[in-house]
mmCIF file of N, CA and C in Angstrom:
data_model
loop_
_atom_site.group_PDB
_atom_site.id
_atom_site.type_symbol
_atom_site.label_atom_id
_atom_site.label_comp_id
_atom_site.label_asym_id
_atom_site.label_seq_id
_atom_site.Cartn_x
_atom_site.Cartn_y
_atom_site.Cartn_z
ATOM 1 N N MET O 1445 -11.676 -17.130 32.199
ATOM 2 C CA MET O 1445 -12.586 -17.864 31.270
ATOM 3 C C MET O 1445 -11.928 -19.358 30.974
ATOM 4 N N GLY O 1446 -10.904 -19.488 31.783
ATOM 5 C CA GLY O 1446 -10.053 -20.936 31.570
ATOM 6 C C GLY O 1446 -9.368 -20.966 30.298
ATOM 7 N N ASN O 1447 -9.582 -22.169 29.544
ATOM 8 C CA ASN O 1447 -8.857 -22.288 28.328
ATOM 9 C C ASN O 1447 -9.525 -21.990 27.059
ATOM 10 N N CYS O 1448 -10.656 -21.139 27.073
ATOM 11 C CA CYS O 1448 -11.217 -20.720 26.032
ATOM 12 C C CYS O 1448 -11.573 -19.020 26.159
ATOM 13 N N GLN O 1449 -11.073 -18.489 25.063
ATOM 14 C CA GLN O 1449 -11.300 -16.951 25.115
ATOM 15 C C GLN O 1449 -12.016 -16.425 23.876
ATOM 16 N N LYS O 1450 -12.752 -15.297 23.980
ATOM 17 C CA LYS O 1450 -13.463 -14.642 22.960
ATOM 18 C C LYS O 1450 -12.290 -13.728 22.255
ATOM 19 N N ILE O 1451 -12.264 -13.821 20.823
ATOM 20 C CA ILE O 1451 -11.271 -13.150 20.252
ATOM 21 C C ILE O 1451 -11.856 -12.420 19.077
ATOM 22 N N ASN O 1452 -10.968 -11.400 18.552
ATOM 23 C CA ASN O 1452 -11.028 -10.770 17.395
ATOM 24 C C ASN O 1452 -10.039 -11.317 16.464
ATOM 25 N N LEU O 1453 -10.253 -11.641 15.153
ATOM 26 C CA LEU O 1453 -9.558 -12.032 14.102
ATOM 27 C C LEU O 1453 -9.366 -11.190 12.937
ATOM 28 N N LEU O 1454 -8.164 -11.050 12.528
ATOM 29 C CA LEU O 1454 -7.858 -10.223 11.265
ATOM 30 C C LEU O 1454 -7.169 -11.348 10.324
ATOM 31 N N ILE O 1455 -8.031 -11.773 9.356
ATOM 32 C CA ILE O 1455 -7.526 -12.835 8.356
ATOM 33 C C ILE O 1455 -7.123 -12.158 7.021
ATOM 34 N N LYS O 1456 -5.898 -12.407 6.699
ATOM 35 C CA LYS O 1456 -5.382 -11.779 5.436
ATOM 36 C C LYS O 1456 -5.096 -12.953 4.532
ATOM 37 N N SER O 1457 -5.569 -13.045 3.531
ATOM 38 C CA SER O 1457 -5.300 -14.227 2.491
ATOM 39 C C SER O 1457 -4.938 -13.721 1.096
ATOM 40 N N SER O 1458 -4.025 -14.409 0.407
ATOM 41 C CA SER O 1458 -3.500 -14.195 -0.826
ATOM 42 C C SER O 1458 -3.623 -15.446 -1.496
ATOM 43 N N GLN O 1459 -4.061 -15.354 -2.939
ATOM 44 C CA GLN O 1459 -4.297 -16.545 -3.764
ATOM 45 C C GLN O 1459 -3.960 -16.068 -5.048
ATOM 46 N N GLY O 1460 -3.131 -17.025 -5.740
ATOM 47 C CA GLY O 1460 -2.876 -16.791 -7.199
ATOM 48 C C GLY O 1460 -2.372 -18.013 -7.768
ATOM 49 N N TYR O 1461 -2.548 -17.935 -9.347
ATOM 50 C CA TYR O 1461 -2.056 -19.039 -10.066
ATOM 51 C C TYR O 1461 -0.449 -18.906 -10.154
ATOM 52 N N VAL O 1462 0.125 -19.954 -10.384
ATOM 53 C CA VAL O 1462 1.565 -20.003 -10.287
ATOM 54 C C VAL O 1462 2.390 -18.821 -11.075
ATOM 55 N N TYR O 1463 1.906 -18.582 -12.220
ATOM 56 C CA TYR O 1463 2.619 -17.545 -13.210
ATOM 57 C C TYR O 1463 1.804 -16.215 -13.148
ATOM 58 N N SER O 1464 0.999 -15.944 -12.081
ATOM 59 C CA SER O 1464 0.156 -14.704 -11.960
ATOM 60 C C SER O 1464 0.289 -13.983 -10.723
ATOM 61 N N ASP O 1465 -0.107 -12.699 -10.712
ATOM 62 C CA ASP O 1465 -0.133 -11.928 -9.482
ATOM 63 C C ASP O 1465 -1.299 -12.527 -8.371
ATOM 64 N N MET O 1466 -0.797 -12.357 -7.276
ATOM 65 C CA MET O 1466 -1.803 -12.774 -6.095
ATOM 66 C C MET O 1466 -2.870 -11.871 -5.995
ATOM 67 N N SER O 1467 -4.077 -12.289 -5.772
ATOM 68 C CA SER O 1467 -5.138 -11.360 -5.293
ATOM 69 C C SER O 1467 -5.235 -11.509 -3.815
ATOM 70 N N ASP O 1468 -5.624 -10.344 -3.050
ATOM 71 C CA ASP O 1468 -5.688 -10.282 -1.707
ATOM 72 C C ASP O 1468 -7.171 -10.348 -1.196
ATOM 73 N N PHE O 1469 -7.421 -10.691 -0.010
ATOM 74 C CA PHE O 1469 -8.630 -10.786 0.658
ATOM 75 C C PHE O 1469 -8.517 -10.610 2.270
ATOM 76 N N GLU O 1470 -9.231 -9.748 2.646
ATOM 77 C CA GLU O 1470 -9.319 -9.480 4.175
ATOM 78 C C GLU O 1470 -10.591 -9.781 4.754
ATOM 79 N N LEU O 1471 -10.513 -10.349 5.827
ATOM 80 C CA LEU O 1471 -11.743 -10.497 6.676
ATOM 81 C C LEU O 1471 -11.609 -10.279 8.345
ATOM 82 N N PHE O 1472 -12.439 -9.347 8.774
ATOM 83 C CA PHE O 1472 -12.246 -9.261 10.368
ATOM 84 C C PHE O 1472 -13.724 -9.751 10.982
ATOM 85 N N THR O 1473 -13.369 -10.505 11.780
ATOM 86 C CA THR O 1473 -14.297 -11.247 12.492
ATOM 87 C C THR O 1473 -14.160 -11.571 13.920
ATOM 88 N N THR O 1474 -15.193 -12.075 14.651
ATOM 89 C CA THR O 1474 -14.908 -12.576 16.104
ATOM 90 C C THR O 1474 -15.179 -14.059 16.078
ATOM 91 N N GLY O 1475 -14.562 -14.525 17.183
ATOM 92 C CA GLY O 1475 -14.604 -16.060 17.349
ATOM 93 C C GLY O 1475 -14.205 -16.520 18.614
ATOM 94 N N THR O 1476 -13.597 -17.628 18.815
ATOM 95 C CA THR O 1476 -13.150 -18.223 20.082
ATOM 96 C C THR O 1476 -11.789 -18.817 19.754
ATOM 97 N N LEU O 1477 -10.864 -18.696 20.795
ATOM 98 C CA LEU O 1477 -9.662 -19.503 20.837
ATOM 99 C C LEU O 1477 -9.673 -20.284 22.081
ATOM 100 N N LYS O 1478 -9.295 -21.648 21.714
ATOM 101 C CA LYS O 1478 -9.363 -22.594 22.784
ATOM 102 C C LYS O 1478 -8.059 -23.339 22.775
ATOM 103 N N LYS O 1479 -7.573 -23.685 24.026
ATOM 104 C CA LYS O 1479 -6.250 -24.460 24.192
ATOM 105 C C LYS O 1479 -6.813 -25.843 24.394
ATOM 106 N N LEU O 1480 -6.431 -26.814 23.784
ATOM 107 C CA LEU O 1480 -6.682 -28.200 23.939
ATOM 108 C C LEU O 1480 -5.500 -28.958 24.467
ATOM 109 N N LYS O 1481 -5.469 -30.259 24.671
ATOM 110 C CA LYS O 1481 -4.282 -30.919 25.401
ATOM 111 C C LYS O 1481 -3.003 -30.496 24.571
ATOM 112 N N SER O 1482 -3.056 -30.801 23.230
ATOM 113 C CA SER O 1482 -1.846 -30.630 22.448
ATOM 114 C C SER O 1482 -1.976 -29.926 21.213
ATOM 115 N N SER O 1483 -3.048 -29.083 21.187
ATOM 116 C CA SER O 1483 -3.264 -28.203 20.053
ATOM 117 C C SER O 1483 -4.196 -26.924 20.501
ATOM 118 N N TRP O 1484 -4.439 -26.053 19.440
ATOM 119 C CA TRP O 1484 -5.092 -24.906 19.638
ATOM 120 C C TRP O 1484 -6.264 -24.921 18.550
ATOM 121 N N MET O 1485 -7.382 -24.505 18.973
ATOM 122 C CA MET O 1485 -8.686 -24.562 18.001
ATOM 123 C C MET O 1485 -9.183 -23.084 17.931
ATOM 124 N N ILE O 1486 -9.359 -22.701 16.761
ATOM 125 C CA ILE O 1486 -9.903 -21.108 16.443
ATOM 126 C C ILE O 1486 -11.158 -21.530 15.738
ATOM 127 N N CYS O 1487 -12.286 -20.925 16.237
ATOM 128 C CA CYS O 1487 -13.647 -21.053 15.528
ATOM 129 C C CYS O 1487 -14.188 -19.573 15.180
ATOM 130 N N TYR O 1488 -14.742 -19.376 14.120
ATOM 131 C CA TYR O 1488 -15.273 -18.164 13.636
ATOM 132 C C TYR O 1488 -16.446 -18.318 12.652
ATOM 133 N N GLN O 1489 -17.368 -17.273 12.596
ATOM 134 C CA GLN O 1489 -18.294 -17.287 11.530
ATOM 135 C C GLN O 1489 -17.562 -16.835 10.111
ATOM 136 N N ASN O 1490 -17.714 -17.668 9.129
ATOM 137 C CA ASN O 1490 -17.133 -17.256 7.792
ATOM 138 C C ASN O 1490 -17.994 -16.465 6.887
ATOM 139 N N GLU O 1491 -17.538 -16.053 5.768
ATOM 140 C CA GLU O 1491 -18.229 -15.156 4.983
ATOM 141 C C GLU O 1491 -19.254 -16.143 4.057
ATOM 142 N N ASN O 1492 -19.328 -17.302 4.256
ATOM 143 C CA ASN O 1492 -20.140 -18.257 3.406
ATOM 144 C C ASN O 1492 -21.313 -18.765 4.326
ATOM 145 N N GLN O 1493 -21.704 -17.972 5.193
ATOM 146 C CA GLN O 1493 -22.831 -18.283 6.139
ATOM 147 C C GLN O 1493 -22.661 -19.526 6.851
ATOM 148 N N GLY O 1494 -21.490 -19.791 7.279
ATOM 149 C CA GLY O 1494 -21.139 -20.975 8.035
ATOM 150 C C GLY O 1494 -20.060 -20.704 9.020
ATOM 151 N N THR O 1495 -19.394 -21.863 9.505
ATOM 152 C CA THR O 1495 -18.514 -21.747 10.573
ATOM 153 C C THR O 1495 -17.066 -22.396 10.082
ATOM 154 N N THR O 1496 -15.934 -21.804 10.493
ATOM 155 C CA THR O 1496 -14.715 -22.243 10.177
ATOM 156 C C THR O 1496 -13.987 -22.708 11.477
ATOM 157 N N LYS O 1497 -13.340 -23.682 11.463
ATOM 158 C CA LYS O 1497 -12.591 -24.321 12.663
ATOM 159 C C LYS O 1497 -11.225 -24.630 12.140
ATOM 160 N N ILE O 1498 -10.271 -23.887 12.749
ATOM 161 C CA ILE O 1498 -8.808 -24.073 12.393
ATOM 162 C C ILE O 1498 -8.324 -24.798 13.671
ATOM 163 N N THR O 1499 -7.675 -26.003 13.442
ATOM 164 C CA THR O 1499 -6.934 -26.571 14.559
ATOM 165 C C THR O 1499 -5.365 -26.637 14.197
ATOM 166 N N LEU O 1500 -4.627 -26.155 15.212
ATOM 167 C CA LEU O 1500 -3.177 -26.311 14.954
ATOM 168 C C LEU O 1500 -2.687 -27.185 15.991
ATOM 169 N N PHE O 1501 -1.679 -28.022 15.415
ATOM 170 C CA PHE O 1501 -1.061 -29.125 16.309
ATOM 171 C C PHE O 1501 0.398 -28.738 16.505
ATOM 172 N N SER O 1502 1.107 -29.096 17.575
ATOM 173 C CA SER O 1502 2.543 -28.710 17.881
ATOM 174 C C SER O 1502 3.466 -29.363 16.953
ATOM 175 N N ASP O 1503 2.937 -30.432 16.095
ATOM 176 C CA ASP O 1503 4.058 -31.061 15.134
ATOM 177 C C ASP O 1503 3.860 -30.629 13.735
ATOM 178 N N GLN O 1504 3.569 -29.188 13.527
ATOM 179 C CA GLN O 1504 3.502 -28.579 12.188
ATOM 180 C C GLN O 1504 2.377 -29.312 11.342
ATOM 181 N N THR O 1505 1.348 -29.554 11.937
ATOM 182 C CA THR O 1505 0.186 -30.088 11.313
ATOM 183 C C THR O 1505 -0.990 -29.226 11.533
ATOM 184 N N ALA O 1506 -1.938 -29.012 10.496
ATOM 185 C CA ALA O 1506 -3.122 -28.044 10.801
ATOM 186 C C ALA O 1506 -4.156 -28.650 10.143
ATOM 187 N N THR O 1507 -5.526 -28.411 10.404
ATOM 188 C CA THR O 1507 -6.610 -28.648 9.772
ATOM 189 C C THR O 1507 -7.661 -27.345 9.711
ATOM 190 N N ILE O 1508 -8.188 -27.261 8.537
ATOM 191 C CA ILE O 1508 -9.250 -26.158 8.450
ATOM 192 C C ILE O 1508 -10.498 -26.896 7.843
ATOM 193 N N LYS O 1509 -11.607 -26.736 8.699
ATOM 194 C CA LYS O 1509 -12.799 -27.161 8.267
ATOM 195 C C LYS O 1509 -13.847 -26.192 8.262
ATOM 196 N N SER O 1510 -14.542 -26.072 7.154
ATOM 197 C CA SER O 1510 -15.500 -25.030 7.044
ATOM 198 C C SER O 1510 -16.808 -25.570 6.445
ATOM 199 N N ASP O 1511 -17.920 -25.043 6.892
ATOM 200 C CA ASP O 1511 -19.243 -25.211 6.409
ATOM 201 C C ASP O 1511 -19.970 -24.088 5.975
ATOM 202 N N GLY O 1512 -21.013 -24.210 5.423
ATOM 203 C CA GLY O 1512 -21.883 -23.039 4.803
ATOM 204 C C GLY O 1512 -22.204 -23.271 3.311
ATOM 205 N N LYS O 1513 -22.192 -22.175 2.592
ATOM 206 C CA LYS O 1513 -22.477 -22.342 1.079
ATOM 207 C C LYS O 1513 -21.223 -23.128 0.622
ATOM 208 N N ILE O 1514 -19.984 -22.917 1.067
ATOM 209 C CA ILE O 1514 -18.835 -23.680 0.537
ATOM 210 C C ILE O 1514 -18.279 -24.398 1.738
ATOM 211 N N ALA O 1515 -18.201 -25.690 1.563
ATOM 212 C CA ALA O 1515 -17.797 -26.554 2.637
ATOM 213 C C ALA O 1515 -16.435 -27.245 2.146
ATOM 214 N N TYR O 1516 -15.534 -27.248 3.063
ATOM 215 C CA TYR O 1516 -14.234 -28.083 2.769
ATOM 216 C C TYR O 1516 -13.701 -28.468 4.067
ATOM 217 N N THR O 1517 -12.706 -29.459 3.847
ATOM 218 C CA THR O 1517 -11.873 -29.982 4.866
ATOM 219 C C THR O 1517 -10.503 -30.004 4.211
ATOM 220 N N PHE O 1518 -9.509 -29.248 4.837
ATOM 221 C CA PHE O 1518 -8.198 -29.196 4.365
ATOM 222 C C PHE O 1518 -7.287 -29.664 5.521
ATOM 223 N N ARG O 1519 -6.240 -30.620 5.204
ATOM 224 C CA ARG O 1519 -5.413 -31.135 6.188
ATOM 225 C C ARG O 1519 -4.055 -30.813 5.770
ATOM 226 N N PHE O 1520 -3.282 -30.132 6.522
ATOM 227 C CA PHE O 1520 -1.867 -29.743 6.187
ATOM 228 C C PHE O 1520 -0.900 -30.596 7.053
ATOM 229 N N ILE O 1521 0.194 -30.784 6.414
ATOM 230 C CA ILE O 1521 1.395 -31.486 7.208
ATOM 231 C C ILE O 1521 2.507 -30.657 6.416
ATOM 232 N N GLN O 1522 3.336 -30.080 7.255
ATOM 233 C CA GLN O 1522 4.492 -29.380 6.753
ATOM 234 C C GLN O 1522 5.376 -30.133 5.760
ATOM 235 N N ASN O 1523 5.441 -29.652 4.425
ATOM 236 C CA ASN O 1523 6.281 -30.166 3.434
ATOM 237 C C ASN O 1523 5.918 -31.660 2.936
ATOM 238 N N LYS O 1524 4.544 -31.884 3.095
ATOM 239 C CA LYS O 1524 4.044 -33.158 2.677
ATOM 240 C C LYS O 1524 2.787 -32.917 1.919
ATOM 241 N N VAL O 1525 2.449 -33.761 0.753
ATOM 242 C CA VAL O 1525 1.285 -33.596 0.113
ATOM 243 C C VAL O 1525 0.095 -34.398 0.788
ATOM 244 N N THR O 1526 -0.914 -33.679 0.975
ATOM 245 C CA THR O 1526 -2.234 -34.329 1.557
ATOM 246 C C THR O 1526 -3.229 -34.113 0.741
ATOM 247 N N LYS O 1527 -4.411 -35.049 0.738
ATOM 248 C CA LYS O 1527 -5.492 -35.111 -0.097
ATOM 249 C C LYS O 1527 -6.726 -34.287 0.682
ATOM 250 N N SER O 1528 -7.583 -33.214 -0.006
ATOM 251 C CA SER O 1528 -8.566 -32.742 0.722
ATOM 252 C C SER O 1528 -9.822 -32.653 -0.347
ATOM 253 N N SER O 1529 -10.889 -32.035 0.313
ATOM 254 C CA SER O 1529 -12.063 -31.964 -0.464
ATOM 255 C C SER O 1529 -12.766 -30.585 -0.379
ATOM 256 N N LEU O 1530 -13.537 -30.216 -1.488
ATOM 257 C CA LEU O 1530 -14.186 -28.977 -1.401
ATOM 258 C C LEU O 1530 -15.569 -29.266 -2.016
ATOM 259 N N CYS O 1531 -16.689 -28.780 -1.417
ATOM 260 C CA CYS O 1531 -18.026 -28.894 -1.917
ATOM 261 C C CYS O 1531 -18.771 -27.656 -1.958
ATOM 262 N N CYS O 1532 -19.342 -27.191 -3.087
ATOM 263 C CA CYS O 1532 -20.146 -25.898 -3.128
ATOM 264 C C CYS O 1532 -21.157 -26.163 -4.296
ATOM 265 N N GLN O 1533 -22.257 -25.886 -3.797
ATOM 266 C CA GLN O 1533 -23.538 -26.026 -4.738
ATOM 267 C C GLN O 1533 -23.559 -27.593 -5.171
ATOM 268 N N ASP O 1534 -23.573 -27.800 -6.443
ATOM 269 C CA ASP O 1534 -23.540 -29.319 -6.906
ATOM 270 C C ASP O 1534 -22.121 -29.709 -7.284
ATOM 271 N N LEU O 1535 -21.070 -29.019 -6.902
ATOM 272 C CA LEU O 1535 -19.829 -29.322 -7.230
ATOM 273 C C LEU O 1535 -18.955 -29.862 -6.132
ATOM 274 N N PHE O 1536 -18.302 -31.016 -6.370
ATOM 275 C CA PHE O 1536 -17.388 -31.627 -5.382
ATOM 276 C C PHE O 1536 -16.044 -31.793 -6.136
ATOM 277 N N SER O 1537 -15.025 -31.356 -5.323
ATOM 278 C CA SER O 1537 -13.730 -31.561 -5.932
ATOM 279 C C SER O 1537 -12.750 -32.025 -4.979
ATOM 280 N N CYS O 1538 -11.806 -32.862 -5.346
ATOM 281 C CA CYS O 1538 -10.703 -33.421 -4.516
ATOM 282 C C CYS O 1538 -9.476 -32.658 -5.040
ATOM 283 N N MET O 1539 -8.533 -32.446 -4.181
ATOM 284 C CA MET O 1539 -7.371 -31.704 -4.480
ATOM 285 C C MET O 1539 -6.310 -32.122 -3.656
ATOM 286 N N SER O 1540 -5.058 -31.853 -4.121
ATOM 287 C CA SER O 1540 -3.761 -32.024 -3.142
ATOM 288 C C SER O 1540 -3.278 -30.803 -2.714
ATOM 289 N N LEU O 1541 -3.000 -30.835 -1.557
ATOM 290 C CA LEU O 1541 -2.322 -29.681 -0.691
ATOM 291 C C LEU O 1541 -0.869 -29.883 -0.335
ATOM 292 N N LYS O 1542 -0.072 -29.010 -0.603
ATOM 293 C CA LYS O 1542 1.281 -29.177 0.016
ATOM 294 C C LYS O 1542 1.619 -27.912 0.866
ATOM 295 N N ALA O 1543 1.721 -27.993 2.170
ATOM 296 C CA ALA O 1543 2.063 -26.863 2.969
ATOM 297 C C ALA O 1543 3.563 -26.739 3.007
ATOM 298 N N THR O 1544 3.757 -25.399 2.657
ATOM 299 C CA THR O 1544 5.322 -24.985 2.593
ATOM 300 C C THR O 1544 5.650 -24.309 3.936
ATOM 301 N N LYS O 1545 4.631 -23.841 4.646
ATOM 302 C CA LYS O 1545 4.881 -23.204 5.907
ATOM 303 C C LYS O 1545 3.725 -23.215 6.825
ATOM 304 N N ILE O 1546 3.889 -23.782 8.012
ATOM 305 C CA ILE O 1546 2.875 -23.775 8.963
ATOM 306 C C ILE O 1546 3.630 -23.358 10.312
ATOM 307 N N HIS O 1547 3.217 -22.219 10.604
ATOM 308 C CA HIS O 1547 3.793 -21.436 11.848
ATOM 309 C C HIS O 1547 2.704 -20.802 12.830
ATOM 310 N N HIS O 1548 2.735 -20.992 14.034
ATOM 311 C CA HIS O 1548 1.857 -20.183 14.759
ATOM 312 C C HIS O 1548 2.539 -19.865 16.276
ATOM 313 N N LYS O 1549 2.222 -18.769 16.635
ATOM 314 C CA LYS O 1549 2.680 -18.405 17.973
ATOM 315 C C LYS O 1549 1.480 -17.823 18.605
ATOM 316 N N LEU O 1550 0.930 -18.780 19.578
ATOM 317 C CA LEU O 1550 -0.294 -18.500 20.274
ATOM 318 C C LEU O 1550 -0.209 -18.541 21.823
ATOM 319 N N THR O 1551 -0.934 -17.739 22.533
ATOM 320 C CA THR O 1551 -1.116 -17.966 23.971
ATOM 321 C C THR O 1551 -2.611 -17.654 23.960
ATOM 322 N N LEU O 1552 -3.132 -17.712 25.295
ATOM 323 C CA LEU O 1552 -4.473 -17.301 25.537
ATOM 324 C C LEU O 1552 -4.816 -15.803 25.522
ATOM 325 N N GLU O 1553 -3.737 -15.151 25.246
ATOM 326 C CA GLU O 1553 -3.949 -13.628 24.981
ATOM 327 C C GLU O 1553 -3.924 -13.307 23.540
ATOM 328 N N GLY O 1554 -3.671 -14.383 22.563
ATOM 329 C CA GLY O 1554 -3.842 -14.160 21.240
ATOM 330 C C GLY O 1554 -2.553 -14.541 20.490
ATOM 331 N N GLY O 1555 -2.306 -13.920 19.461
ATOM 332 C CA GLY O 1555 -0.963 -14.345 18.630
ATOM 333 C C GLY O 1555 -1.206 -14.344 17.042
ATOM 334 N N THR O 1556 -0.465 -15.040 16.524
ATOM 335 C CA THR O 1556 -0.397 -14.996 14.954
ATOM 336 C C THR O 1556 -0.360 -16.570 14.342
ATOM 337 N N ILE O 1557 -0.874 -16.686 13.157
ATOM 338 C CA ILE O 1557 -0.779 -17.807 12.530
ATOM 339 C C ILE O 1557 -0.313 -17.592 11.155
ATOM 340 N N SER O 1558 0.643 -18.275 10.468
ATOM 341 C CA SER O 1558 1.006 -18.041 9.126
ATOM 342 C C SER O 1558 1.040 -19.523 8.496
ATOM 343 N N LEU O 1559 0.252 -19.480 7.441
ATOM 344 C CA LEU O 1559 0.094 -20.887 6.588
ATOM 345 C C LEU O 1559 0.391 -20.533 5.179
ATOM 346 N N GLU O 1560 1.234 -21.236 4.483
ATOM 347 C CA GLU O 1560 1.417 -21.179 3.047
ATOM 348 C C GLU O 1560 1.300 -22.579 2.526
ATOM 349 N N TYR O 1561 0.555 -22.527 1.296
ATOM 350 C CA TYR O 1561 0.374 -23.929 0.648
ATOM 351 C C TYR O 1561 0.153 -23.790 -0.734
ATOM 352 N N ASP O 1562 0.377 -24.805 -1.506
ATOM 353 C CA ASP O 1562 0.031 -24.868 -2.856
ATOM 354 C C ASP O 1562 -1.164 -25.960 -2.944
ATOM 355 N N MET O 1563 -1.902 -25.553 -3.886
ATOM 356 C CA MET O 1563 -3.075 -26.419 -4.134
ATOM 357 C C MET O 1563 -3.129 -26.982 -5.726
ATOM 358 N N ASN O 1564 -3.154 -28.250 -5.916
ATOM 359 C CA ASN O 1564 -3.140 -28.888 -6.969
ATOM 360 C C ASN O 1564 -4.521 -29.484 -7.294
ATOM 361 N N VAL O 1565 -5.389 -28.967 -8.248
ATOM 362 C CA VAL O 1565 -6.667 -29.592 -8.423
ATOM 363 C C VAL O 1565 -6.753 -30.367 -9.729
ATOM 364 N N GLU O 1566 -7.097 -31.638 -9.542
ATOM 365 C CA GLU O 1566 -7.251 -32.628 -10.668
ATOM 366 C C GLU O 1566 -6.041 -32.664 -11.539
ATOM 367 N N SER O 1567 -4.846 -32.380 -11.041
ATOM 368 C CA SER O 1567 -3.546 -32.583 -11.620
ATOM 369 C C SER O 1567 -3.383 -31.516 -12.713
ATOM 370 N N LYS O 1568 -4.197 -30.418 -12.697
ATOM 371 C CA LYS O 1568 -3.970 -29.391 -13.776
ATOM 372 C C LYS O 1568 -3.481 -28.124 -13.294
ATOM 373 N N MET O 1569 -4.227 -27.366 -12.321
ATOM 374 C CA MET O 1569 -3.860 -26.032 -12.068
ATOM 375 C C MET O 1569 -3.265 -25.972 -10.597
ATOM 376 N N VAL O 1570 -2.258 -25.243 -10.448
ATOM 377 C CA VAL O 1570 -1.580 -25.024 -9.021
ATOM 378 C C VAL O 1570 -1.774 -23.747 -8.714
ATOM 379 N N VAL O 1571 -2.343 -23.610 -7.517
ATOM 380 C CA VAL O 1571 -2.604 -22.215 -7.001
ATOM 381 C C VAL O 1571 -1.914 -22.016 -5.659
ATOM 382 N N LYS O 1572 -1.218 -20.931 -5.748
ATOM 383 C CA LYS O 1572 -0.428 -20.594 -4.425
ATOM 384 C C LYS O 1572 -1.380 -19.857 -3.410
ATOM 385 N N ASN O 1573 -1.204 -20.350 -2.135
ATOM 386 C CA ASN O 1573 -2.016 -19.638 -1.128
ATOM 387 C C ASN O 1573 -1.234 -19.162 -0.007
ATOM 388 N N LYS O 1574 -1.548 -17.922 0.616
ATOM 389 C CA LYS O 1574 -0.783 -17.438 1.853
ATOM 390 C C LYS O 1574 -2.098 -17.033 2.539
ATOM 391 N N LEU O 1575 -1.910 -17.371 3.912
ATOM 392 C CA LEU O 1575 -2.876 -17.059 5.062
ATOM 393 C C LEU O 1575 -2.192 -16.604 6.160
ATOM 394 N N PHE O 1576 -2.584 -15.290 6.613
ATOM 395 C CA PHE O 1576 -1.959 -14.789 7.933
ATOM 396 C C PHE O 1576 -3.036 -14.397 8.767
ATOM 397 N N ILE O 1577 -3.120 -14.822 10.091
ATOM 398 C CA ILE O 1577 -4.282 -14.499 10.960
ATOM 399 C C ILE O 1577 -3.601 -13.911 12.157
ATOM 400 N N SER O 1578 -4.169 -12.643 12.544
ATOM 401 C CA SER O 1578 -3.761 -11.941 13.689
ATOM 402 C C SER O 1578 -4.999 -12.124 14.625
ATOM 403 N N ILE O 1579 -4.553 -12.512 15.888
ATOM 404 C CA ILE O 1579 -5.621 -12.697 16.920
ATOM 405 C C ILE O 1579 -5.363 -11.878 18.168
ATOM 406 N N ASN O 1580 -6.465 -11.215 18.635
ATOM 407 C CA ASN O 1580 -6.423 -10.458 19.755
ATOM 408 C C ASN O 1580 -7.614 -10.801 20.704
ATOM 409 N N LEU O 1581 -7.497 -10.552 21.900
ATOM 410 C CA LEU O 1581 -8.698 -10.809 22.964
ATOM 411 C C LEU O 1581 -9.675 -9.716 22.505
ATOM 412 N N SER O 1582 -11.092 -10.287 22.719
ATOM 413 C CA SER O 1582 -12.028 -9.473 22.371
ATOM 414 C C SER O 1582 -12.415 -8.575 23.696
ATOM 415 N N LYS O 1583 -12.589 -7.409 23.477
ATOM 416 C CA LYS O 1583 -12.940 -6.508 24.923
ATOM 417 C C LYS O 1583 -14.451 -6.374 25.107
#
């Protein structure tokens, strides 16, 4: 199939305010894994009736773009603060993100992605986020 494979994804996500317990979420879905020149792209149908695209670059940079009922564009650079946006219904919000961990181990056979980041919305609340994605070839 060249540089694009059909895959199964198990996405485990945790989110919580700085001084509270993390709440966990799991999603099992199918999608595609594509090797680009200097990056990897994962595409899948999300739980918000849309599509999510995760792009991982070799220099510890990643983007997550999602559309559907909730649309957002997150850009991560290891240990740097970046600006991002989120739009749902009539709400538009800008936020700062700081990736504390971007790690991926991918081949066209599958692999894993680990991403940890802090979210600061309107200089008020800081939310801790952890994302772990396990990728296997679809049979």
